[in-house]
Amino acid sequence: MSLLNHYCHRGRAFWSWIKLLWQRGDEDGMTILAGHLAYISLLSLVPLIAVIFALFVSVTSRPY
C-alpha cells in the first residue's frame, strides 16, 4: 500500500506542476509570443529559400 501512496503523491505533485506551468504561461502570454516567433521565423525563411533556389538554378543551368 505504501508504493501506491508514493505514486499517488508523485502524480498529484506532477499534476500541480503542470497546472502551475500552464497558469504561468497563460499569465505571461507565452502562446502569443510563440505565435509571433513562428510568424517572424517563417517570414525570414521564405527569402532565404528563394535566394538558395535562385543560386541553385543559376549553377545548374550553365552549359559545360
mmCIF file of N, CA and C in Angstrom:
data_model
loop_
_atom_site.group_PDB
_atom_site.id
_atom_site.type_symbol
_atom_site.label_atom_id
_atom_site.label_comp_id
_atom_site.label_asym_id
_atom_site.label_seq_id
_atom_site.Cartn_x
_atom_site.Cartn_y
_atom_site.Cartn_z
ATOM 1 N N MET A 1 0.815 -1.194 0.000
ATOM 2 C CA MET A 1 0.000 0.000 0.000
ATOM 3 C C MET A 1 0.856 1.254 0.000
ATOM 4 N N SER A 2 2.039 1.175 0.550
ATOM 5 C CA SER A 2 2.927 2.324 0.623
ATOM 6 C C SER A 2 3.378 2.757 -0.779
ATOM 7 N N LEU A 3 3.607 1.772 -1.637
ATOM 8 C CA LEU A 3 4.029 2.080 -3.002
ATOM 9 C C LEU A 3 2.929 2.814 -3.760
ATOM 10 N N LEU A 4 1.683 2.412 -3.535
ATOM 11 C CA LEU A 4 0.558 3.083 -4.178
ATOM 12 C C LEU A 4 0.441 4.533 -3.709
ATOM 13 N N ASN A 5 0.627 4.767 -2.425
ATOM 14 C CA ASN A 5 0.597 6.138 -1.888
ATOM 15 C C ASN A 5 1.726 6.980 -2.472
ATOM 16 N N HIS A 6 2.872 6.362 -2.640
ATOM 17 C CA HIS A 6 4.025 7.064 -3.211
ATOM 18 C C HIS A 6 3.705 7.549 -4.617
ATOM 19 N N TYR A 7 3.186 6.665 -5.463
ATOM 20 C CA TYR A 7 2.871 7.046 -6.842
ATOM 21 C C TYR A 7 1.704 8.027 -6.904
ATOM 22 N N CYS A 8 0.764 7.900 -5.993
ATOM 23 C CA CYS A 8 -0.361 8.829 -5.942
ATOM 24 C C CYS A 8 0.140 10.236 -5.590
ATOM 25 N N HIS A 9 1.042 10.324 -4.638
ATOM 26 C CA HIS A 9 1.622 11.612 -4.252
ATOM 27 C C HIS A 9 2.424 12.203 -5.403
ATOM 28 N N ARG A 10 3.220 11.367 -6.072
ATOM 29 C CA ARG A 10 4.002 11.835 -7.216
ATOM 30 C C ARG A 10 3.098 12.351 -8.336
ATOM 31 N N GLY A 11 2.005 11.630 -8.566
ATOM 32 C CA GLY A 11 1.062 12.040 -9.602
ATOM 33 C C GLY A 11 0.420 13.379 -9.290
ATOM 34 N N ARG A 12 0.041 13.584 -8.028
ATOM 35 C CA ARG A 12 -0.550 14.865 -7.624
ATOM 36 C C ARG A 12 0.462 15.995 -7.743
ATOM 37 N N ALA A 13 1.704 15.728 -7.350
ATOM 38 C CA ALA A 13 2.750 16.754 -7.455
ATOM 39 C C ALA A 13 3.010 17.113 -8.921
ATOM 40 N N PHE A 14 3.047 16.103 -9.774
ATOM 41 C CA PHE A 14 3.262 16.355 -11.199
ATOM 42 C C PHE A 14 2.102 17.156 -11.785
ATOM 43 N N TRP A 15 0.877 16.786 -11.427
ATOM 44 C CA TRP A 15 -0.304 17.494 -11.937
ATOM 45 C C TRP A 15 -0.305 18.946 -11.448
ATOM 46 N N SER A 16 0.095 19.185 -10.209
ATOM 47 C CA SER A 16 0.185 20.553 -9.688
ATOM 48 C C SER A 16 1.214 21.361 -10.461
ATOM 49 N N TRP A 17 2.334 20.728 -10.787
ATOM 50 C CA TRP A 17 3.378 21.404 -11.555
ATOM 51 C C TRP A 17 2.885 21.754 -12.951
ATOM 52 N N ILE A 18 2.158 20.841 -13.601
ATOM 53 C CA ILE A 18 1.612 21.103 -14.933
ATOM 54 C C ILE A 18 0.614 22.255 -14.883
ATOM 55 N N LYS A 19 -0.259 22.278 -13.881
ATOM 56 C CA LYS A 19 -1.224 23.367 -13.746
ATOM 57 C C LYS A 19 -0.522 24.701 -13.521
ATOM 58 N N LEU A 20 0.530 24.709 -12.694
ATOM 59 C CA LEU A 20 1.299 25.931 -12.458
ATOM 60 C C LEU A 20 1.989 26.397 -13.736
ATOM 61 N N LEU A 21 2.554 25.458 -14.470
ATOM 62 C CA LEU A 21 3.219 25.795 -15.727
ATOM 63 C C LEU A 21 2.233 26.396 -16.714
ATOM 64 N N TRP A 22 1.049 25.804 -16.816
ATOM 65 C CA TRP A 22 0.012 26.308 -17.728
ATOM 66 C C TRP A 22 -0.449 27.703 -17.294
ATOM 67 N N GLN A 23 -0.623 27.900 -15.992
ATOM 68 C CA GLN A 23 -1.069 29.192 -15.477
ATOM 69 C C GLN A 23 -0.027 30.272 -15.744
ATOM 70 N N ARG A 24 1.237 29.964 -15.502
ATOM 71 C CA ARG A 24 2.299 30.958 -15.735
ATOM 72 C C ARG A 24 2.438 31.277 -17.216
ATOM 73 N N GLY A 25 2.312 30.268 -18.060
ATOM 74 C CA GLY A 25 2.369 30.510 -19.497
ATOM 75 C C GLY A 25 1.217 31.375 -19.963
ATOM 76 N N ASP A 26 0.053 31.176 -19.375
ATOM 77 C CA ASP A 26 -1.109 31.987 -19.725
ATOM 78 C C ASP A 26 -0.943 33.424 -19.249
ATOM 79 N N GLU A 27 -0.414 33.604 -18.031
ATOM 80 C CA GLU A 27 -0.208 34.949 -17.496
ATOM 81 C C GLU A 27 0.844 35.714 -18.282
ATOM 82 N N ASP A 28 1.895 35.027 -18.708
ATOM 83 C CA ASP A 28 2.984 35.691 -19.425
ATOM 84 C C ASP A 28 2.698 35.845 -20.910
ATOM 85 N N GLY A 29 1.634 35.243 -21.399
ATOM 86 C CA GLY A 29 1.304 35.345 -22.818
ATOM 87 C C GLY A 29 2.252 34.536 -23.696
ATOM 88 N N MET A 30 2.652 33.383 -23.227
ATOM 89 C CA MET A 30 3.616 32.564 -23.965
ATOM 90 C C MET A 30 3.083 32.088 -25.313
ATOM 91 N N THR A 31 1.790 31.806 -25.393
ATOM 92 C CA THR A 31 1.258 31.336 -26.669
ATOM 93 C C THR A 31 1.293 32.446 -27.713
ATOM 94 N N ILE A 32 1.051 33.674 -27.286
ATOM 95 C CA ILE A 32 1.126 34.806 -28.207
ATOM 96 C C ILE A 32 2.569 35.013 -28.655
ATOM 97 N N LEU A 33 3.492 34.956 -27.713
ATOM 98 C CA LEU A 33 4.900 35.131 -28.068
ATOM 99 C C LEU A 33 5.392 34.018 -28.990
ATOM 100 N N ALA A 34 4.945 32.801 -28.751
ATOM 101 C CA ALA A 34 5.334 31.682 -29.612
ATOM 102 C C ALA A 34 4.772 31.871 -31.013
ATOM 103 N N GLY A 35 3.558 32.375 -31.113
ATOM 104 C CA GLY A 35 2.970 32.652 -32.422
ATOM 105 C C GLY A 35 3.739 33.718 -33.167
ATOM 106 N N HIS A 36 4.128 34.773 -32.466
ATOM 107 C CA HIS A 36 4.927 35.831 -33.093
ATOM 108 C C HIS A 36 6.267 35.287 -33.583
ATOM 109 N N LEU A 37 6.906 34.480 -32.769
ATOM 110 C CA LEU A 37 8.200 33.911 -33.141
ATOM 111 C C LEU A 37 8.080 33.015 -34.369
ATOM 112 N N ALA A 38 7.041 32.200 -34.423
ATOM 113 C CA ALA A 38 6.842 31.323 -35.581
ATOM 114 C C ALA A 38 6.580 32.147 -36.837
ATOM 115 N N TYR A 39 5.789 33.189 -36.732
ATOM 116 C CA TYR A 39 5.465 34.037 -37.884
ATOM 117 C C TYR A 39 6.713 34.737 -38.409
ATOM 118 N N ILE A 40 7.494 35.318 -37.509
ATOM 119 C CA ILE A 40 8.717 36.013 -37.925
ATOM 120 C C ILE A 40 9.726 35.035 -38.502
ATOM 121 N N SER A 41 9.811 33.851 -37.936
ATOM 122 C CA SER A 41 10.742 32.846 -38.458
ATOM 123 C C SER A 41 10.370 32.450 -39.882
ATOM 124 N N LEU A 42 9.077 32.257 -40.135
ATOM 125 C CA LEU A 42 8.647 31.911 -41.488
ATOM 126 C C LEU A 42 8.894 33.060 -42.455
ATOM 127 N N LEU A 43 8.658 34.288 -42.001
ATOM 128 C CA LEU A 43 8.913 35.436 -42.865
ATOM 129 C C LEU A 43 10.389 35.560 -43.229
ATOM 130 N N SER A 44 11.270 35.170 -42.338
ATOM 131 C CA SER A 44 12.694 35.266 -42.640
ATOM 132 C C SER A 44 13.184 34.082 -43.463
ATOM 133 N N LEU A 45 12.505 32.933 -43.370
ATOM 134 C CA LEU A 45 12.951 31.760 -44.120
ATOM 135 C C LEU A 45 12.548 31.808 -45.591
ATOM 136 N N VAL A 46 11.440 32.439 -45.915
ATOM 137 C CA VAL A 46 10.972 32.464 -47.299
ATOM 138 C C VAL A 46 11.977 33.163 -48.215
ATOM 139 N N PRO A 47 12.489 34.358 -47.891
ATOM 140 C CA PRO A 47 13.503 34.963 -48.770
ATOM 141 C C PRO A 47 14.793 34.140 -48.851
ATOM 142 N N LEU A 48 15.180 33.525 -47.754
ATOM 143 C CA LEU A 48 16.381 32.697 -47.762
ATOM 144 C C LEU A 48 16.219 31.520 -48.718
ATOM 145 N N ILE A 49 15.074 30.869 -48.675
ATOM 146 C CA ILE A 49 14.823 29.743 -49.572
ATOM 147 C C ILE A 49 14.781 30.215 -51.026
ATOM 148 N N ALA A 50 14.215 31.395 -51.260
ATOM 149 C CA ALA A 50 14.169 31.938 -52.621
ATOM 150 C C ALA A 50 15.566 32.206 -53.150
ATOM 151 N N VAL A 51 16.447 32.753 -52.330
ATOM 152 C CA VAL A 51 17.828 33.021 -52.761
ATOM 153 C C VAL A 51 18.560 31.716 -53.020
ATOM 154 N N ILE A 52 18.409 30.745 -52.162
ATOM 155 C CA ILE A 52 19.070 29.448 -52.359
ATOM 156 C C ILE A 52 18.567 28.784 -53.630
ATOM 157 N N PHE A 53 17.271 28.846 -53.865
ATOM 158 C CA PHE A 53 16.711 28.263 -55.083
ATOM 159 C C PHE A 53 17.246 28.979 -56.318
ATOM 160 N N ALA A 54 17.341 30.313 -56.291
ATOM 161 C CA ALA A 54 17.868 31.069 -57.426
ATOM 162 C C ALA A 54 19.336 30.713 -57.683
ATOM 163 N N LEU A 55 20.115 30.577 -56.633
ATOM 164 C CA LEU A 55 21.522 30.187 -56.802
ATOM 165 C C LEU A 55 21.628 28.776 -57.366
ATOM 166 N N PHE A 56 20.805 27.881 -56.899
ATOM 167 C CA PHE A 56 20.825 26.506 -57.392
ATOM 168 C C PHE A 56 20.471 26.459 -58.870
ATOM 169 N N VAL A 57 19.466 27.217 -59.281
ATOM 170 C CA VAL A 57 19.055 27.234 -60.692
ATOM 171 C C VAL A 57 20.144 27.839 -61.553
ATOM 172 N N SER A 58 20.785 28.917 -61.062
ATOM 173 C CA SER A 58 21.832 29.542 -61.874
ATOM 174 C C SER A 58 23.055 28.645 -62.020
ATOM 175 N N VAL A 59 23.374 27.869 -61.007
ATOM 176 C CA VAL A 59 24.527 26.976 -61.075
ATOM 177 C C VAL A 59 24.232 25.771 -61.961
ATOM 178 N N THR A 60 23.047 25.223 -61.870
ATOM 179 C CA THR A 60 22.737 24.013 -62.631
ATOM 180 C C THR A 60 22.340 24.292 -64.070
ATOM 181 N N SER A 61 22.041 25.533 -64.422
ATOM 182 C CA SER A 61 21.620 25.818 -65.799
ATOM 183 C C SER A 61 22.781 26.218 -66.703
ATOM 184 N N ARG A 62 23.989 26.275 -66.203
ATOM 185 C CA ARG A 62 25.144 26.646 -67.048
ATOM 186 C C ARG A 62 25.538 25.474 -67.934
ATOM 187 N N PRO A 63 25.768 25.744 -69.204
ATOM 188 C CA PRO A 63 26.240 24.663 -70.082
ATOM 189 C C PRO A 63 27.727 24.417 -69.838
ATOM 190 N N TYR A 64 28.097 23.173 -69.828
ATOM 191 C CA TYR A 64 29.514 22.829 -69.621
ATOM 192 C C TYR A 64 30.134 22.365 -70.882
#
